[in-house]
Amino acid sequence: MATNMRGLTIFISDIRNCTNKEAEERRVAKELANIRAKFTASKPLSAYDRKKYCWKLVYIHVLGYEVDFGHSEVIYLVSAPSFQEKTVGYLAAAVLLKNTDEQIRMVVNSIRNDLIAPRDEVQCLALSAISNIGGPELAESLAPDVGRVLCGKTTFPIVRKKAALTLLRLFRVNPDLVPNDEWAPRIVSLLDDPSLSVVMGVVTLMLGLCARDPTGYEASVPQVVLTLTHLAVNKRCSTDYLYYQTAAPWMQVKLLRLLQYFPMPSDAT
């Protein structure tokens, strides 16, 4: 997407052709001044130009230069209806915005709207942005919405897996957002999901939760043992998860680690 932007390609080429650090700094300063002028001009920017300038800001930031403007344009892209614009906006937000910036409050509603949108690709963008930005502001505001996506009956498998990992990210920011008595039954029920990728994401989430307090997750032991039996004994999985004729070895390791948090079952069967 970004490689089709002639202005961006020329700017990257100019940076690569700089013979010393001073030349690079001059070229970056010139480009920053041009972008700032475009953002403050009375003439409205086209979607193409807004994406191009935001890509340039991301590239300049990656080079190690401070970018202290353009946040409103990034937020505009995040809230845009076009998937291409959202992609650039979310990537730029993850790179340019800190979780302590005041602008985070402005992007919360856009992320929430994308989480409840009936488009799996948009939901994935929103979940990735939450994980990448993190911080108390996003955690407190969006943890309930992430939970609804995780447990939603119509959620796509790839979205559900991302939601599980995003909830783990938010839990690490503020453990009180995922109380065991409220979340344990809902999370344990997801171990029955037919998608192995979803189960892997849920097990990863449970490992993080149980490391703090396994209370309430004891009911997961039978399903964990059953899944482990399917993989280790029956090799019941798609060929995508076979590694040297071993069924999802990384998943087996996670399941064994999870069982360490619980006592041995009293029922031998």
mmCIF file of C-alpha atoms in Angstrom:
data_model
loop_
_atom_site.group_PDB
_atom_site.id
_atom_site.type_symbol
_atom_site.label_atom_id
_atom_site.label_comp_id
_atom_site.label_asym_id
_atom_site.label_seq_id
_atom_site.Cartn_x
_atom_site.Cartn_y
_atom_site.Cartn_z
ATOM 1 C CA MET A 1 0.000 0.000 0.000
ATOM 2 C CA ALA A 2 2.694 2.475 1.047
ATOM 3 C CA THR A 3 5.074 1.447 -1.739
ATOM 4 C CA ASN A 4 2.688 2.910 -4.349
ATOM 5 C CA MET A 5 3.132 6.420 -2.932
ATOM 6 C CA ARG A 6 5.635 8.201 -5.145
ATOM 7 C CA GLY A 7 6.358 10.995 -2.663
ATOM 8 C CA LEU A 8 7.114 8.514 0.111
ATOM 9 C CA THR A 9 9.348 6.450 -2.161
ATOM 10 C CA ILE A 10 11.316 9.533 -3.212
ATOM 11 C CA PHE A 11 11.738 10.656 0.406
ATOM 12 C CA ILE A 12 13.064 7.254 1.489
ATOM 13 C CA SER A 13 15.420 7.239 -1.492
ATOM 14 C CA ASP A 14 16.698 10.708 -0.565
ATOM 15 C CA ILE A 15 17.383 9.576 2.999
ATOM 16 C CA ARG A 16 19.278 6.518 1.804
ATOM 17 C CA ASN A 17 21.372 8.640 -0.547
ATOM 18 C CA CYS A 18 22.501 11.018 2.207
ATOM 19 C CA THR A 19 26.265 10.805 2.579
ATOM 20 C CA ASN A 20 26.416 11.886 6.228
ATOM 21 C CA LYS A 21 24.276 12.496 9.290
ATOM 22 C CA GLU A 22 24.092 16.253 8.741
ATOM 23 C CA ALA A 23 22.648 15.785 5.257
ATOM 24 C CA GLU A 24 20.057 13.383 6.623
ATOM 25 C CA GLU A 25 19.046 15.819 9.369
ATOM 26 C CA ARG A 26 18.608 18.622 6.844
ATOM 27 C CA ARG A 27 16.466 16.434 4.603
ATOM 28 C CA VAL A 28 14.320 15.302 7.540
ATOM 29 C CA ALA A 29 13.912 18.873 8.816
ATOM 30 C CA LYS A 30 12.828 20.000 5.354
ATOM 31 C CA GLU A 31 10.292 17.190 5.100
ATOM 32 C CA LEU A 32 8.904 17.859 8.588
ATOM 33 C CA ALA A 33 8.425 21.526 7.721
ATOM 34 C CA ASN A 34 6.613 20.558 4.522
ATOM 35 C CA ILE A 35 4.331 18.088 6.324
ATOM 36 C CA ARG A 36 3.529 20.606 9.048
ATOM 37 C CA ALA A 37 2.631 23.201 6.403
ATOM 38 C CA LYS A 38 0.342 20.720 4.625
ATOM 39 C CA PHE A 39 -1.415 19.803 7.883
ATOM 40 C CA THR A 40 -2.045 23.452 8.802
ATOM 41 C CA ALA A 41 -3.025 24.658 5.340
ATOM 42 C CA SER A 42 -6.578 25.803 4.717
ATOM 43 C CA LYS A 43 -6.959 23.407 1.792
ATOM 44 C CA PRO A 44 -8.296 20.042 3.042
ATOM 45 C CA LEU A 45 -6.083 17.026 2.494
ATOM 46 C CA SER A 46 -7.136 14.124 0.323
ATOM 47 C CA ALA A 47 -7.143 10.646 1.809
ATOM 48 C CA TYR A 48 -4.099 9.799 -0.324
ATOM 49 C CA ASP A 49 -2.085 12.770 0.925
ATOM 50 C CA ARG A 50 -3.067 12.239 4.554
ATOM 51 C CA LYS A 51 -1.920 8.616 4.382
ATOM 52 C CA LYS A 52 1.287 9.592 2.616
ATOM 53 C CA TYR A 53 2.258 12.227 5.177
ATOM 54 C CA CYS A 54 1.448 9.928 8.085
ATOM 55 C CA TRP A 55 3.620 7.230 6.536
ATOM 56 C CA LYS A 56 6.422 9.773 6.309
ATOM 57 C CA LEU A 57 6.015 10.677 9.968
ATOM 58 C CA VAL A 58 6.210 7.015 10.906
ATOM 59 C CA TYR A 59 9.372 6.588 8.844
ATOM 60 C CA ILE A 60 10.944 9.687 10.376
ATOM 61 C CA HIS A 61 10.092 8.417 13.851
ATOM 62 C CA VAL A 62 11.646 5.032 13.067
ATOM 63 C CA LEU A 63 14.808 6.837 11.993
ATOM 64 C CA GLY A 64 15.055 8.180 15.545
ATOM 65 C CA TYR A 65 13.761 11.730 15.114
ATOM 66 C CA GLU A 66 11.140 13.256 17.378
ATOM 67 C CA VAL A 67 7.704 13.739 15.851
ATOM 68 C CA ASP A 68 5.590 16.029 18.029
ATOM 69 C CA PHE A 69 2.735 16.860 15.654
ATOM 70 C CA GLY A 70 0.309 15.160 13.299
ATOM 71 C CA HIS A 71 -1.516 13.228 16.016
ATOM 72 C CA SER A 72 -4.886 14.670 15.026
ATOM 73 C CA GLU A 73 -4.351 13.476 11.453
ATOM 74 C CA VAL A 74 -3.512 10.014 12.729
ATOM 75 C CA ILE A 75 -6.710 9.945 14.796
ATOM 76 C CA TYR A 76 -8.657 11.126 11.735
ATOM 77 C CA LEU A 77 -7.366 8.103 9.803
ATOM 78 C CA VAL A 78 -8.264 5.746 12.640
ATOM 79 C CA SER A 79 -11.860 6.963 12.571
ATOM 80 C CA ALA A 80 -12.116 6.913 8.770
ATOM 81 C CA PRO A 81 -14.506 4.378 7.178
ATOM 82 C CA SER A 82 -11.950 3.078 4.671
ATOM 83 C CA PHE A 83 -9.964 0.006 5.697
ATOM 84 C CA GLN A 84 -6.850 1.352 3.958
ATOM 85 C CA GLU A 85 -7.036 4.588 5.919
ATOM 86 C CA LYS A 86 -7.672 2.713 9.174
ATOM 87 C CA THR A 87 -4.640 0.514 8.563
ATOM 88 C CA VAL A 88 -2.341 3.518 8.223
ATOM 89 C CA GLY A 89 -4.018 5.267 11.156
ATOM 90 C CA TYR A 90 -3.693 2.347 13.546
ATOM 91 C CA LEU A 91 -0.098 1.673 12.583
ATOM 92 C CA ALA A 92 0.818 5.339 12.998
ATOM 93 C CA ALA A 93 -1.041 5.500 16.315
ATOM 94 C CA ALA A 94 0.840 2.476 17.642
ATOM 95 C CA VAL A 95 4.170 4.017 16.637
ATOM 96 C CA LEU A 96 3.672 7.721 17.324
ATOM 97 C CA LEU A 97 1.302 7.785 20.311
ATOM 98 C CA LYS A 98 2.388 6.975 23.846
ATOM 99 C CA ASN A 99 -0.083 5.527 26.312
ATOM 100 C CA THR A 100 0.365 8.652 28.447
ATOM 101 C CA ASP A 101 -0.525 11.118 25.679
ATOM 102 C CA GLU A 102 -3.718 13.128 26.068
ATOM 103 C CA GLN A 103 -4.691 12.218 22.524
ATOM 104 C CA ILE A 104 -5.305 8.627 23.660
ATOM 105 C CA ARG A 105 -8.680 9.748 25.006
ATOM 106 C CA MET A 106 -9.630 10.947 21.541
ATOM 107 C CA VAL A 107 -8.955 7.578 19.942
ATOM 108 C CA VAL A 108 -10.800 5.432 22.511
ATOM 109 C CA ASN A 109 -14.247 5.896 20.947
ATOM 110 C CA SER A 110 -12.947 5.059 17.476
ATOM 111 C CA ILE A 111 -11.342 1.871 18.769
ATOM 112 C CA ARG A 112 -14.541 0.921 20.606
ATOM 113 C CA ASN A 113 -16.610 1.451 17.459
ATOM 114 C CA ASP A 114 -14.247 -0.773 15.498
ATOM 115 C CA LEU A 115 -14.386 -3.484 18.160
ATOM 116 C CA ILE A 116 -18.148 -3.774 17.823
ATOM 117 C CA ALA A 117 -18.084 -3.460 14.031
ATOM 118 C CA PRO A 118 -19.233 -6.558 12.100
ATOM 119 C CA ARG A 119 -15.958 -6.643 10.144
ATOM 120 C CA ASP A 120 -13.304 -9.050 11.376
ATOM 121 C CA GLU A 121 -10.440 -7.205 9.673
ATOM 122 C CA VAL A 122 -11.372 -3.957 11.416
ATOM 123 C CA GLN A 123 -11.715 -5.718 14.763
ATOM 124 C CA CYS A 124 -8.232 -7.162 14.308
ATOM 125 C CA LEU A 125 -6.807 -3.689 13.680
ATOM 126 C CA ALA A 126 -8.444 -2.348 16.836
ATOM 127 C CA LEU A 127 -7.233 -5.252 18.990
ATOM 128 C CA SER A 128 -3.680 -4.923 17.681
ATOM 129 C CA ALA A 129 -3.701 -1.197 18.445
ATOM 130 C CA ILE A 130 -4.869 -1.801 22.020
ATOM 131 C CA SER A 131 -2.098 -4.350 22.549
ATOM 132 C CA ASN A 132 0.588 -2.159 21.035
ATOM 133 C CA ILE A 133 -0.365 1.064 22.815
ATOM 134 C CA GLY A 134 -1.527 -0.375 26.141
ATOM 135 C CA GLY A 135 -1.583 1.888 29.184
ATOM 136 C CA PRO A 136 -4.109 2.430 31.982
ATOM 137 C CA GLU A 137 -6.363 4.686 29.895
ATOM 138 C CA LEU A 138 -7.009 2.094 27.184
ATOM 139 C CA ALA A 139 -7.108 -0.766 29.677
ATOM 140 C CA GLU A 140 -9.807 0.732 31.884
ATOM 141 C CA SER A 141 -11.874 2.024 28.983
ATOM 142 C CA LEU A 142 -11.764 -0.951 26.640
ATOM 143 C CA ALA A 143 -11.289 -4.111 28.737
ATOM 144 C CA PRO A 144 -15.083 -4.771 28.883
ATOM 145 C CA ASP A 145 -15.354 -4.363 25.107
ATOM 146 C CA VAL A 146 -12.433 -6.733 24.522
ATOM 147 C CA GLY A 147 -14.152 -9.230 26.811
ATOM 148 C CA ARG A 148 -17.381 -9.022 24.823
ATOM 149 C CA VAL A 149 -15.469 -9.677 21.600
ATOM 150 C CA LEU A 150 -13.660 -12.614 23.205
ATOM 151 C CA CYS A 151 -16.856 -14.287 24.380
ATOM 152 C CA GLY A 152 -19.142 -13.224 21.530
ATOM 153 C CA LYS A 153 -20.971 -16.089 19.831
ATOM 154 C CA THR A 154 -20.424 -14.712 16.316
ATOM 155 C CA THR A 155 -16.772 -13.722 16.719
ATOM 156 C CA PHE A 156 -14.439 -15.073 14.041
ATOM 157 C CA PRO A 157 -11.674 -17.439 15.280
ATOM 158 C CA ILE A 158 -8.804 -15.102 14.355
ATOM 159 C CA VAL A 159 -10.549 -12.230 16.147
ATOM 160 C CA ARG A 160 -11.259 -14.372 19.220
ATOM 161 C CA LYS A 161 -7.616 -15.421 19.439
ATOM 162 C CA LYS A 162 -6.468 -11.793 19.173
ATOM 163 C CA ALA A 163 -9.009 -10.780 21.806
ATOM 164 C CA ALA A 164 -7.622 -13.382 24.221
ATOM 165 C CA LEU A 165 -4.075 -12.093 23.784
ATOM 166 C CA THR A 166 -5.247 -8.482 24.014
ATOM 167 C CA LEU A 167 -7.040 -9.202 27.284
ATOM 168 C CA LEU A 168 -3.790 -10.683 28.616
ATOM 169 C CA ARG A 169 -2.009 -7.469 27.651
ATOM 170 C CA LEU A 170 -4.606 -5.404 29.530
ATOM 171 C CA PHE A 171 -4.424 -7.764 32.515
ATOM 172 C CA ARG A 172 -0.700 -7.088 32.760
ATOM 173 C CA VAL A 173 -1.437 -3.365 32.824
ATOM 174 C CA ASN A 174 -4.118 -3.685 35.520
ATOM 175 C CA PRO A 175 -4.841 -7.158 36.984
ATOM 176 C CA ASP A 176 -7.977 -5.882 38.718
ATOM 177 C CA LEU A 177 -9.700 -5.566 35.338
ATOM 178 C CA VAL A 178 -10.005 -9.368 35.030
ATOM 179 C CA PRO A 179 -11.423 -10.626 38.362
ATOM 180 C CA ASN A 180 -11.423 -14.415 38.641
ATOM 181 C CA ASP A 181 -14.973 -14.787 39.915
ATOM 182 C CA GLU A 182 -16.356 -12.946 36.894
ATOM 183 C CA TRP A 183 -14.037 -14.110 34.134
ATOM 184 C CA ALA A 184 -13.011 -17.670 35.023
ATOM 185 C CA PRO A 185 -16.230 -19.442 33.879
ATOM 186 C CA ARG A 186 -16.335 -17.484 30.629
ATOM 187 C CA ILE A 187 -12.688 -18.111 29.783
ATOM 188 C CA VAL A 188 -12.778 -21.807 30.714
ATOM 189 C CA SER A 189 -15.762 -22.337 28.397
ATOM 190 C CA LEU A 190 -13.636 -21.173 25.462
ATOM 191 C CA LEU A 191 -11.393 -24.225 25.789
ATOM 192 C CA ASP A 192 -14.144 -26.124 23.930
ATOM 193 C CA ASP A 193 -13.684 -23.962 20.833
ATOM 194 C CA PRO A 194 -13.184 -26.122 17.706
ATOM 195 C CA SER A 195 -10.357 -23.884 16.485
ATOM 196 C CA LEU A 196 -6.975 -24.924 17.861
ATOM 197 C CA SER A 197 -5.628 -21.413 17.309
ATOM 198 C CA VAL A 198 -8.350 -20.013 19.573
ATOM 199 C CA VAL A 199 -7.627 -22.621 22.239
ATOM 200 C CA MET A 200 -3.944 -21.740 22.054
ATOM 201 C CA GLY A 201 -4.725 -18.071 22.598
ATOM 202 C CA VAL A 202 -7.055 -18.904 25.507
ATOM 203 C CA VAL A 203 -4.445 -21.168 27.128
ATOM 204 C CA THR A 204 -1.871 -18.388 26.822
ATOM 205 C CA LEU A 205 -4.331 -16.041 28.515
ATOM 206 C CA MET A 206 -4.985 -18.551 31.273
ATOM 207 C CA LEU A 207 -1.265 -19.017 31.890
ATOM 208 C CA GLY A 208 -0.960 -15.313 32.589
ATOM 209 C CA LEU A 209 -4.057 -15.233 34.786
ATOM 210 C CA CYS A 210 -3.230 -18.378 36.759
ATOM 211 C CA ALA A 211 0.322 -17.227 37.397
ATOM 212 C CA ARG A 212 -1.233 -14.553 39.621
ATOM 213 C CA ASP A 213 -4.118 -16.556 41.063
ATOM 214 C CA PRO A 214 -5.453 -19.894 39.725
ATOM 215 C CA THR A 215 -8.560 -19.777 41.912
ATOM 216 C CA GLY A 216 -11.662 -20.359 39.824
ATOM 217 C CA TYR A 217 -9.879 -22.024 36.931
ATOM 218 C CA GLU A 218 -9.841 -25.541 38.435
ATOM 219 C CA ALA A 219 -12.786 -26.474 36.196
ATOM 220 C CA SER A 220 -10.461 -26.230 33.183
ATOM 221 C CA VAL A 221 -8.428 -29.330 34.170
ATOM 222 C CA PRO A 222 -10.625 -31.990 32.460
ATOM 223 C CA GLN A 223 -10.725 -30.065 29.184
ATOM 224 C CA VAL A 224 -6.975 -29.343 29.356
ATOM 225 C CA VAL A 225 -6.240 -33.051 29.900
ATOM 226 C CA LEU A 226 -8.613 -34.009 27.068
ATOM 227 C CA THR A 227 -6.967 -31.553 24.662
ATOM 228 C CA LEU A 228 -3.527 -32.788 25.680
ATOM 229 C CA THR A 229 -4.632 -36.384 25.040
ATOM 230 C CA HIS A 230 -5.950 -35.476 21.596
ATOM 231 C CA LEU A 231 -2.609 -33.911 20.700
ATOM 232 C CA ALA A 232 -0.027 -36.119 22.414
ATOM 233 C CA VAL A 233 -1.704 -39.505 22.069
ATOM 234 C CA ASN A 234 -4.128 -39.278 19.167
ATOM 235 C CA LYS A 235 -2.283 -36.608 17.157
ATOM 236 C CA ARG A 236 -5.670 -35.103 16.404
ATOM 237 C CA CYS A 237 -4.986 -31.820 14.630
ATOM 238 C CA SER A 238 -4.737 -30.435 11.114
ATOM 239 C CA THR A 239 -1.512 -30.785 9.174
ATOM 240 C CA ASP A 240 -0.844 -27.072 9.715
ATOM 241 C CA TYR A 241 -0.074 -27.845 13.372
ATOM 242 C CA LEU A 242 2.142 -30.897 12.793
ATOM 243 C CA TYR A 243 5.823 -30.318 13.500
ATOM 244 C CA TYR A 244 8.023 -33.313 12.604
ATOM 245 C CA GLN A 245 5.017 -35.598 13.105
ATOM 246 C CA THR A 246 4.359 -34.084 16.542
ATOM 247 C CA ALA A 247 0.975 -32.461 16.997
ATOM 248 C CA ALA A 248 1.387 -28.818 18.059
ATOM 249 C CA PRO A 249 4.318 -29.356 20.458
ATOM 250 C CA TRP A 250 4.236 -25.726 21.576
ATOM 251 C CA MET A 251 0.588 -26.185 22.525
ATOM 252 C CA GLN A 252 1.397 -29.328 24.484
ATOM 253 C CA VAL A 253 4.038 -27.427 26.451
ATOM 254 C CA LYS A 254 1.553 -24.668 27.286
ATOM 255 C CA LEU A 255 -1.026 -27.207 28.450
ATOM 256 C CA LEU A 256 1.493 -28.957 30.697
ATOM 257 C CA ARG A 257 2.547 -25.643 32.170
ATOM 258 C CA LEU A 258 -1.081 -24.788 32.858
ATOM 259 C CA LEU A 259 -1.655 -28.075 34.693
ATOM 260 C CA GLN A 260 1.153 -27.219 37.106
ATOM 261 C CA TYR A 261 -1.099 -24.637 38.752
ATOM 262 C CA PHE A 262 -3.672 -27.257 39.838
ATOM 263 C CA PRO A 263 -3.572 -30.335 42.097
ATOM 264 C CA MET A 264 -3.768 -33.848 40.692
ATOM 265 C CA PRO A 265 -7.355 -34.943 39.908
ATOM 266 C CA SER A 266 -8.753 -37.224 42.602
ATOM 267 C CA ASP A 267 -10.768 -39.237 40.066
ATOM 268 C CA ALA A 268 -8.493 -41.725 38.300
ATOM 269 C CA THR A 269 -10.803 -41.821 35.267
#
